[in-house]
mmCIF file of C-alpha atoms in Angstrom:
data_model
loop_
_atom_site.group_PDB
_atom_site.id
_atom_site.type_symbol
_atom_site.label_atom_id
_atom_site.label_comp_id
_atom_site.label_asym_id
_atom_site.label_seq_id
_atom_site.Cartn_x
_atom_site.Cartn_y
_atom_site.Cartn_z
ATOM 1 C CA MET A 201 169.392 138.185 167.011
ATOM 2 C CA SER A 202 171.086 137.022 163.713
ATOM 3 C CA PHE A 203 174.002 139.546 162.797
ATOM 4 C CA VAL A 204 174.577 139.238 158.953
ATOM 5 C CA SER A 205 176.060 141.182 156.626
ATOM 6 C CA GLU A 206 178.366 139.384 154.294
ATOM 7 C CA SER A 207 182.265 139.967 154.461
ATOM 8 C CA GLN A 208 183.264 142.257 150.539
ATOM 9 C CA PRO A 209 186.640 144.574 151.100
ATOM 10 C CA GLY A 210 184.712 147.996 152.483
ATOM 11 C CA VAL A 211 182.138 146.090 154.745
ATOM 12 C CA CYS A 212 182.818 147.750 157.736
ATOM 13 C CA LEU A 213 181.567 144.396 160.589
ATOM 14 C CA THR A 214 181.484 146.291 164.012
ATOM 15 C CA PRO A 215 179.112 149.892 163.498
ATOM 16 C CA ASP A 216 178.900 152.484 165.435
ATOM 17 C CA ALA A 217 176.505 151.879 168.368
ATOM 18 C CA VAL A 218 174.839 155.113 167.796
ATOM 19 C CA THR A 219 173.657 153.824 163.898
ATOM 20 C CA GLN A 220 171.380 150.684 164.698
ATOM 21 C CA ASP A 221 168.778 153.664 165.886
ATOM 22 C CA TYR A 222 168.973 155.270 162.498
ATOM 23 C CA VAL A 223 166.246 154.044 160.017
ATOM 24 C CA PHE A 224 166.446 154.718 156.087
ATOM 25 C CA ASN A 225 163.298 156.406 155.628
ATOM 26 C CA HIS A 226 162.414 157.367 152.274
ATOM 27 C CA THR A 227 162.895 158.254 148.746
ATOM 28 C CA MET A 228 162.438 161.446 147.376
ATOM 29 C CA LEU A 229 161.453 161.696 142.921
ATOM 30 C CA ARG A 230 160.134 163.831 140.901
ATOM 31 C CA VAL A 231 157.184 163.821 139.646
ATOM 32 C CA LYS A 232 155.532 166.631 136.827
ATOM 33 C CA ASP A 233 152.749 165.594 137.495
ATOM 34 C CA PRO A 234 150.646 165.299 141.271
ATOM 35 C CA GLU A 235 147.472 164.042 139.983
ATOM 36 C CA ARG A 236 148.910 161.559 137.832
ATOM 37 C CA SER A 237 151.345 160.552 140.383
ATOM 38 C CA LEU A 238 148.852 160.032 142.688
ATOM 39 C CA ASP A 239 146.367 158.473 140.757
ATOM 40 C CA PHE A 240 148.846 156.211 139.560
ATOM 41 C CA TYR A 241 150.445 155.052 142.964
ATOM 42 C CA THR A 242 147.775 154.938 145.419
ATOM 43 C CA ARG A 243 145.460 153.049 142.631
ATOM 44 C CA VAL A 244 147.675 150.454 140.632
ATOM 45 C CA LEU A 245 150.005 150.225 144.014
ATOM 46 C CA GLY A 246 147.636 150.620 146.629
ATOM 47 C CA MET A 247 149.691 153.301 148.750
ATOM 48 C CA ARG A 248 148.115 155.760 151.611
ATOM 49 C CA LEU A 249 149.109 159.856 150.776
ATOM 50 C CA LEU A 250 149.749 159.756 154.456
ATOM 51 C CA ARG A 251 150.502 163.520 154.225
ATOM 52 C CA LYS A 252 151.023 166.803 151.547
ATOM 53 C CA VAL A 253 153.087 169.409 152.247
ATOM 54 C CA ASP A 254 152.684 172.602 150.553
ATOM 55 C CA PHE A 255 155.998 175.154 150.232
ATOM 56 C CA PRO A 256 153.734 178.716 148.241
ATOM 57 C CA GLU A 257 156.494 181.195 149.280
ATOM 58 C CA ALA A 258 159.259 178.266 147.040
ATOM 59 C CA LYS A 259 156.363 177.244 144.652
ATOM 60 C CA PHE A 260 156.556 173.424 145.367
ATOM 61 C CA SER A 261 154.638 170.452 147.245
ATOM 62 C CA LEU A 262 156.312 167.281 148.514
ATOM 63 C CA LEU A 263 154.403 164.456 149.239
ATOM 64 C CA PHE A 264 154.619 161.476 150.985
ATOM 65 C CA LEU A 265 153.590 158.028 150.217
ATOM 66 C CA ALA A 266 153.535 154.437 152.034
ATOM 67 C CA MET A 267 151.912 150.943 151.737
ATOM 68 C CA THR A 268 149.751 151.358 155.435
ATOM 69 C CA LYS A 269 148.591 147.497 155.794
ATOM 70 C CA GLY A 270 146.251 148.965 157.980
ATOM 71 C CA GLY A 271 149.093 150.240 159.804
ATOM 72 C CA GLU A 272 148.444 152.432 162.662
ATOM 73 C CA VAL A 273 148.759 156.115 161.469
ATOM 74 C CA PRO A 274 148.047 159.424 163.829
ATOM 75 C CA ASP A 275 145.238 161.150 162.321
ATOM 76 C CA GLU A 276 147.342 164.474 163.470
ATOM 77 C CA THR A 277 148.706 166.132 161.844
ATOM 78 C CA SER A 278 152.017 166.750 163.291
ATOM 79 C CA ALA A 279 151.399 163.320 165.212
ATOM 80 C CA ARG A 280 151.376 161.750 161.876
ATOM 81 C CA MET A 281 154.996 164.409 160.114
ATOM 82 C CA SER A 282 156.551 162.457 162.593
ATOM 83 C CA HIS A 283 155.001 159.158 161.968
ATOM 84 C CA THR A 284 156.362 159.538 158.241
ATOM 85 C CA PHE A 285 159.926 160.821 159.034
ATOM 86 C CA SER A 286 159.832 157.392 161.473
ATOM 87 C CA ARG A 287 158.752 154.349 159.473
ATOM 88 C CA GLU A 288 161.272 153.121 156.925
ATOM 89 C CA SER A 289 159.851 152.739 153.337
ATOM 90 C CA VAL A 290 158.901 156.615 151.922
ATOM 91 C CA LEU A 291 157.791 156.952 148.877
ATOM 92 C CA GLU A 292 158.596 161.298 148.768
ATOM 93 C CA LEU A 293 157.445 162.910 145.350
ATOM 94 C CA THR A 294 159.321 166.062 144.617
ATOM 95 C CA HIS A 295 156.446 169.022 142.533
ATOM 96 C CA ASN A 296 157.360 171.724 141.516
ATOM 97 C CA TRP A 297 154.520 173.290 140.890
ATOM 98 C CA GLY A 298 153.395 174.112 137.042
ATOM 99 C CA THR A 299 154.908 171.461 135.564
ATOM 100 C CA GLU A 300 152.078 169.558 134.913
ATOM 101 C CA SER A 301 151.193 172.326 132.846
ATOM 102 C CA ASP A 302 154.980 172.614 130.735
ATOM 103 C CA ASP A 303 156.884 170.854 128.598
ATOM 104 C CA SER A 304 160.011 169.214 131.098
ATOM 105 C CA GLN A 305 160.472 166.157 131.223
ATOM 106 C CA TYR A 306 162.611 164.584 134.488
ATOM 107 C CA HIS A 307 165.243 161.853 133.468
ATOM 108 C CA ASN A 308 164.574 158.837 134.824
ATOM 109 C CA GLY A 309 168.166 158.201 135.166
ATOM 110 C CA ASN A 310 168.747 155.093 132.516
ATOM 111 C CA LYS A 311 169.717 156.784 129.546
ATOM 112 C CA ASP A 312 172.919 159.123 129.973
ATOM 113 C CA PRO A 313 173.568 160.693 131.655
ATOM 114 C CA ARG A 314 172.526 157.745 134.607
ATOM 115 C CA GLY A 315 172.641 157.204 137.895
ATOM 116 C CA PHE A 316 170.016 156.364 140.526
ATOM 117 C CA GLY A 317 167.934 153.378 138.323
ATOM 118 C CA HIS A 318 164.442 151.741 139.571
ATOM 119 C CA ILE A 319 162.094 151.440 143.653
ATOM 120 C CA CYS A 320 160.436 147.494 143.376
ATOM 121 C CA PHE A 321 158.342 146.556 144.333
ATOM 122 C CA SER A 322 157.794 143.305 146.238
ATOM 123 C CA VAL A 323 154.157 141.330 144.820
ATOM 124 C CA PRO A 324 153.250 137.594 146.284
ATOM 125 C CA ASP A 325 151.950 136.932 142.606
ATOM 126 C CA ILE A 326 153.650 137.811 139.810
ATOM 127 C CA GLU A 327 151.713 136.445 137.703
ATOM 128 C CA ALA A 328 148.584 138.202 138.907
ATOM 129 C CA ALA A 329 150.395 141.455 139.239
ATOM 130 C CA CYS A 330 151.736 141.373 135.689
ATOM 131 C CA VAL A 331 148.216 140.914 134.757
ATOM 132 C CA ARG A 332 146.605 142.948 136.220
ATOM 133 C CA PHE A 333 148.808 145.540 135.092
ATOM 134 C CA GLU A 334 148.598 144.863 131.386
ATOM 135 C CA ALA A 335 144.272 145.458 132.717
ATOM 136 C CA LEU A 336 145.043 149.200 134.053
ATOM 137 C CA GLY A 337 147.282 150.028 130.904
ATOM 138 C CA VAL A 338 150.156 149.890 133.330
ATOM 139 C CA PRO A 339 152.793 150.948 130.635
ATOM 140 C CA PHE A 340 155.936 147.948 130.511
ATOM 141 C CA VAL A 341 159.415 148.395 130.173
ATOM 142 C CA LYS A 342 160.437 144.518 130.404
ATOM 143 C CA ARG A 343 157.425 142.259 130.207
ATOM 144 C CA LEU A 344 157.959 138.115 132.293
ATOM 145 C CA ASP A 345 157.979 136.901 129.034
ATOM 146 C CA LYS A 346 161.775 138.645 127.707
ATOM 147 C CA GLY A 347 164.991 138.428 129.336
ATOM 148 C CA MET A 348 165.799 137.732 133.492
ATOM 149 C CA LYS A 349 163.031 135.140 134.957
ATOM 150 C CA HIS A 350 160.180 136.759 137.720
ATOM 151 C CA VAL A 351 161.976 140.024 137.153
ATOM 152 C CA ALA A 352 159.415 142.647 135.758
ATOM 153 C CA PHE A 353 159.849 146.868 135.204
ATOM 154 C CA ILE A 354 156.794 148.769 134.980
ATOM 155 C CA ALA A 355 156.672 152.606 134.609
ATOM 156 C CA ASP A 356 154.985 155.126 136.995
ATOM 157 C CA PRO A 357 153.783 157.833 134.278
ATOM 158 C CA ASP A 358 157.020 160.589 134.492
ATOM 159 C CA ALA A 359 159.335 157.258 133.364
ATOM 160 C CA TYR A 360 160.922 155.996 136.322
ATOM 161 C CA TRP A 361 161.302 151.881 135.871
ATOM 162 C CA ILE A 362 159.040 150.575 138.716
ATOM 163 C CA GLU A 363 160.917 147.090 139.446
ATOM 164 C CA ILE A 364 158.689 144.160 140.104
ATOM 165 C CA VAL A 365 160.132 140.598 141.237
ATOM 166 C CA GLN A 366 158.042 137.634 144.142
ATOM 167 C CA ALA A 367 160.020 137.280 146.616
ATOM 168 C CA ASP A 368 160.108 133.191 146.866
ATOM 169 C CA LEU A 369 160.989 132.845 143.583
ATOM 170 C CA LEU A 370 164.550 134.956 143.816
ATOM 171 C CA GLY A 371 166.414 132.283 145.804
ATOM 172 C CA ASN A 372 168.642 131.716 142.759
ATOM 173 C CA LEU A 373 169.155 134.660 141.493
ATOM 174 C CA GLY A 374 172.770 135.097 139.749
ATOM 175 C CA GLN A 375 175.858 134.020 141.974
ATOM 176 C CA MET B 73 143.239 150.616 163.248
ATOM 177 C CA SER B 74 143.215 153.822 160.633
ATOM 178 C CA PHE B 75 142.855 154.194 157.145
ATOM 179 C CA VAL B 76 144.975 157.253 156.738
ATOM 180 C CA SER B 77 144.756 159.062 153.019
ATOM 181 C CA GLU B 78 144.496 162.718 153.280
ATOM 182 C CA SER B 79 142.507 163.329 149.916
ATOM 183 C CA GLN B 80 143.736 165.183 146.965
ATOM 184 C CA PRO B 81 143.008 164.910 142.747
ATOM 185 C CA GLY B 82 144.296 161.762 141.931
ATOM 186 C CA VAL B 83 144.189 159.838 144.910
ATOM 187 C CA CYS B 84 142.400 156.328 145.517
ATOM 188 C CA LEU B 85 141.050 156.152 148.045
ATOM 189 C CA THR B 86 139.928 152.281 148.378
ATOM 190 C CA PRO B 87 142.989 150.540 145.987
ATOM 191 C CA ASP B 88 142.122 146.374 144.891
ATOM 192 C CA ALA B 89 142.213 144.559 147.869
ATOM 193 C CA VAL B 90 145.276 142.798 146.568
ATOM 194 C CA THR B 91 148.151 145.752 146.297
ATOM 195 C CA GLN B 92 147.536 145.527 150.310
ATOM 196 C CA ASP B 93 150.201 142.864 149.888
ATOM 197 C CA TYR B 94 152.361 144.265 147.795
ATOM 198 C CA VAL B 95 156.169 145.415 149.914
ATOM 199 C CA PHE B 96 157.607 148.749 148.627
ATOM 200 C CA ASN B 97 161.181 147.006 148.937
ATOM 201 C CA HIS B 98 164.194 148.564 147.314
ATOM 202 C CA THR B 99 165.339 151.779 145.653
ATOM 203 C CA MET B 100 168.705 150.952 143.435
ATOM 204 C CA LEU B 101 171.383 153.438 142.833
ATOM 205 C CA ARG B 102 174.353 152.465 140.555
ATOM 206 C CA VAL B 103 178.041 153.306 142.147
ATOM 207 C CA LYS B 104 180.952 153.394 140.878
ATOM 208 C CA ASP B 105 182.744 151.428 143.314
ATOM 209 C CA PRO B 106 181.745 149.209 145.165
ATOM 210 C CA GLU B 107 184.593 149.002 148.490
ATOM 211 C CA ARG B 108 184.007 152.646 148.701
ATOM 212 C CA SER B 109 180.515 152.188 148.569
ATOM 213 C CA LEU B 110 180.479 149.456 151.431
ATOM 214 C CA ASP B 111 182.288 151.547 153.271
ATOM 215 C CA PHE B 112 179.778 154.010 153.724
ATOM 216 C CA TYR B 113 176.731 152.926 154.238
ATOM 217 C CA THR B 114 178.198 149.602 156.761
ATOM 218 C CA ARG B 115 180.505 151.929 158.440
ATOM 219 C CA VAL B 116 179.339 155.373 158.756
ATOM 220 C CA LEU B 117 175.455 154.615 158.826
ATOM 221 C CA GLY B 118 174.947 151.262 160.059
ATOM 222 C CA MET B 119 173.739 149.393 157.290
ATOM 223 C CA ARG B 120 174.258 145.434 156.703
ATOM 224 C CA LEU B 121 175.137 143.705 154.027
ATOM 225 C CA LEU B 122 172.135 141.787 153.595
ATOM 226 C CA ARG B 123 173.650 139.721 150.112
ATOM 227 C CA LYS B 124 175.737 140.325 146.751
ATOM 228 C CA VAL B 125 174.938 138.470 144.077
ATOM 229 C CA ASP B 126 177.248 138.511 140.657
ATOM 230 C CA PHE B 127 176.421 138.360 137.232
ATOM 231 C CA PRO B 128 180.130 137.453 135.548
ATOM 232 C CA GLU B 129 178.353 137.199 132.021
ATOM 233 C CA ALA B 130 177.055 140.952 132.782
ATOM 234 C CA LYS B 131 179.615 141.489 134.410
ATOM 235 C CA PHE B 132 177.831 143.438 136.761
ATOM 236 C CA SER B 133 176.969 142.780 141.492
ATOM 237 C CA LEU B 134 174.329 144.403 142.844
ATOM 238 C CA LEU B 135 174.958 144.685 146.445
ATOM 239 C CA PHE B 136 171.493 144.562 149.649
ATOM 240 C CA LEU B 137 171.783 146.880 151.930
ATOM 241 C CA ALA B 138 169.605 147.161 154.688
ATOM 242 C CA MET B 139 169.306 148.265 158.793
ATOM 243 C CA THR B 140 168.819 144.957 160.265
ATOM 244 C CA LYS B 141 168.681 146.636 163.662
ATOM 245 C CA GLY B 142 169.266 143.015 165.074
ATOM 246 C CA GLY B 143 166.530 141.207 163.912
ATOM 247 C CA GLU B 144 166.369 138.053 162.197
ATOM 248 C CA VAL B 145 167.813 137.677 159.169
ATOM 249 C CA PRO B 146 168.693 134.000 157.392
ATOM 250 C CA ASP B 147 171.893 132.248 157.609
ATOM 251 C CA GLU B 148 170.968 130.230 154.772
ATOM 252 C CA THR B 149 172.014 131.533 151.078
ATOM 253 C CA SER B 150 168.507 131.315 149.449
ATOM 254 C CA ALA B 151 166.227 132.184 152.520
ATOM 255 C CA ARG B 152 168.414 135.428 152.620
ATOM 256 C CA MET B 153 167.640 136.321 148.737
ATOM 257 C CA SER B 154 164.148 135.184 149.696
ATOM 258 C CA HIS B 155 164.238 137.615 153.304
ATOM 259 C CA THR B 156 165.899 140.655 151.133
ATOM 260 C CA PHE B 157 162.942 140.882 148.401
ATOM 261 C CA SER B 158 160.538 140.500 150.981
ATOM 262 C CA ARG B 159 161.403 143.144 153.736
ATOM 263 C CA GLU B 160 160.919 147.302 153.417
ATOM 264 C CA SER B 161 163.481 149.727 153.148
ATOM 265 C CA VAL B 162 166.480 147.654 151.177
ATOM 266 C CA LEU B 163 169.063 149.752 149.348
ATOM 267 C CA GLU B 164 170.407 147.969 146.384
ATOM 268 C CA LEU B 165 173.720 149.453 144.763
ATOM 269 C CA THR B 166 174.847 147.789 140.677
ATOM 270 C CA HIS B 167 178.597 147.999 140.377
ATOM 271 C CA ASN B 168 178.918 147.522 136.218
ATOM 272 C CA TRP B 169 182.404 145.963 136.897
ATOM 273 C CA GLY B 170 185.195 148.419 136.284
ATOM 274 C CA THR B 171 183.633 151.850 137.330
ATOM 275 C CA GLU B 172 185.760 151.799 139.881
ATOM 276 C CA SER B 173 188.919 152.150 137.904
ATOM 277 C CA ASP B 174 187.754 153.822 134.891
ATOM 278 C CA ASP B 175 187.056 158.548 134.674
ATOM 279 C CA SER B 176 183.182 157.569 134.485
ATOM 280 C CA GLN B 177 180.500 158.804 137.125
ATOM 281 C CA TYR B 178 177.631 158.926 138.011
ATOM 282 C CA HIS B 179 174.656 161.657 137.622
ATOM 283 C CA ASN B 180 173.185 162.132 141.174
ATOM 284 C CA GLY B 181 169.731 163.071 139.170
ATOM 285 C CA ASN B 182 170.304 166.842 141.389
ATOM 286 C CA LYS B 183 171.169 168.993 138.830
ATOM 287 C CA ASP B 184 169.657 168.907 135.002
ATOM 288 C CA PRO B 185 169.227 166.140 134.052
ATOM 289 C CA ARG B 186 167.476 166.187 136.849
ATOM 290 C CA GLY B 187 165.852 163.531 138.321
ATOM 291 C CA PHE B 188 165.501 160.876 141.463
ATOM 292 C CA GLY B 189 166.435 163.604 144.071
ATOM 293 C CA HIS B 190 167.360 161.967 147.287
ATOM 294 C CA ILE B 191 167.317 159.397 150.187
ATOM 295 C CA CYS B 192 166.320 159.648 153.604
ATOM 296 C CA PHE B 193 167.988 158.295 156.664
ATOM 297 C CA SER B 194 166.570 159.797 160.722
ATOM 298 C CA VAL B 195 167.944 159.804 162.961
ATOM 299 C CA PRO B 196 167.268 160.045 166.403
ATOM 300 C CA ASP B 197 170.192 162.833 167.725
ATOM 301 C CA ILE B 198 169.777 164.939 163.896
ATOM 302 C CA GLU B 199 172.856 168.241 166.504
ATOM 303 C CA ALA B 200 174.486 164.463 167.226
ATOM 304 C CA ALA B 201 174.263 162.358 163.861
ATOM 305 C CA CYS B 202 176.514 166.205 162.248
ATOM 306 C CA VAL B 203 178.089 166.034 164.874
ATOM 307 C CA ARG B 204 179.404 162.351 163.936
ATOM 308 C CA PHE B 205 179.127 162.999 160.761
ATOM 309 C CA GLU B 206 181.179 166.263 160.391
ATOM 310 C CA ALA B 207 184.322 163.870 162.584
ATOM 311 C CA LEU B 208 184.249 161.668 160.235
ATOM 312 C CA GLY B 209 184.556 163.355 157.475
ATOM 313 C CA VAL B 210 181.943 162.632 155.841
ATOM 314 C CA PRO B 211 180.919 166.048 153.122
ATOM 315 C CA PHE B 212 178.147 168.011 153.949
ATOM 316 C CA VAL B 213 175.285 169.634 150.715
ATOM 317 C CA LYS B 214 173.802 171.042 153.331
ATOM 318 C CA ARG B 215 174.826 171.926 157.068
ATOM 319 C CA LEU B 216 172.228 172.414 159.467
ATOM 320 C CA ASP B 217 172.873 176.500 159.786
ATOM 321 C CA LYS B 218 172.514 177.021 157.173
ATOM 322 C CA GLY B 219 168.613 177.331 154.930
ATOM 323 C CA MET B 220 165.901 174.733 156.263
ATOM 324 C CA LYS B 221 166.160 174.170 160.193
ATOM 325 C CA HIS B 222 166.199 170.939 161.368
ATOM 326 C CA VAL B 223 167.395 169.220 157.585
ATOM 327 C CA ALA B 224 170.842 168.160 156.558
ATOM 328 C CA PHE B 225 172.148 166.671 153.087
ATOM 329 C CA ILE B 226 175.247 164.540 153.496
ATOM 330 C CA ALA B 227 177.074 163.230 149.766
ATOM 331 C CA ASP B 228 178.067 159.312 149.359
ATOM 332 C CA PRO B 229 180.675 158.611 147.900
ATOM 333 C CA ASP B 230 178.607 158.982 144.428
ATOM 334 C CA ALA B 231 177.225 162.069 145.531
ATOM 335 C CA TYR B 232 173.930 160.583 145.773
ATOM 336 C CA TRP B 233 171.954 162.798 148.328
ATOM 337 C CA ILE B 234 171.565 162.035 151.849
ATOM 338 C CA GLU B 235 169.024 163.754 153.904
ATOM 339 C CA ILE B 236 169.917 163.313 157.464
ATOM 340 C CA VAL B 237 166.121 163.750 159.144
ATOM 341 C CA GLN B 238 165.230 164.138 163.228
ATOM 342 C CA ALA B 239 161.831 162.810 163.205
ATOM 343 C CA ASP B 240 159.623 164.569 166.478
ATOM 344 C CA LEU B 241 161.308 167.779 164.787
ATOM 345 C CA LEU B 242 159.694 168.111 161.732
ATOM 346 C CA GLY B 243 156.399 167.322 163.133
ATOM 347 C CA ASN B 244 155.683 171.412 162.614
ATOM 348 C CA LEU B 245 157.475 171.327 159.068
ATOM 349 C CA GLY B 246 155.558 173.628 155.680
ATOM 350 C CA GLN B 247 151.675 174.348 155.373
#
């Protein structure tokens, strides 16, 4: 059992034991058009839609996606919902009804005012993945041949940035 | 093996097989003061700092955190970096040097212009977790006794929203 934590100002090396059952479950992004976003995240990135939940009175829907890798996911709705909130690395997309046909646009966080930057997918072969994204017509924010080596950025249908990396090429990143 | 995907407009039920080795690796948020953020994410939420990477020429640092639950993490730096980019549910905090002492403020995405909404931690006992957060002086965006049942929101040092849920209470969420 390896207790890994680099010592840096602010780091607590002995967190309360109760925290060790906490799970970093999901990241939420608002999307304009769920059909376009579902196409992108399922067809281009291979995610599965675990659950769509509608709130008709407040006029919004939530879409929960994850890479399931063929793992067991309960078929029964309530159990699947509990599973969705128990696991790691879920992407929650919020659709406020009507945005798909108005002229609103969401903010990707990378121009002022900045904040959120990107989500990241790690791939086994970044050259092959980028060739595939090009063939699928996915827009690039940064191609492999520009700037930082071994790192690409693509954009989703709302222009949110998605970093693409290959883990075994990043062992010497930075200092 | 359960191929779970709800059928909705846009959903691709047969994604390219190569995508099934993609990993949803991390979410990146810019933070003003790494010492305050590291204190919050390690002490309050129990995350471990896997790796801090500095880019002196561009004057920024990246902090990679995850819930490690005592799992094996390589000690050797390069191997730990590869591990960091291979696993799920990593939080990357970007520190642009100097922001800790200027009057800049990052945008949490929940006022105009909106986009990113929140990250979410799932906890085994949401009542106990919220009592603990109160005792630690963590600011709440939404307490359990207001609005949607079984869901709380706290704020990190940059006012990013963190949803707190208990998975087994959400089986009947929405419609």
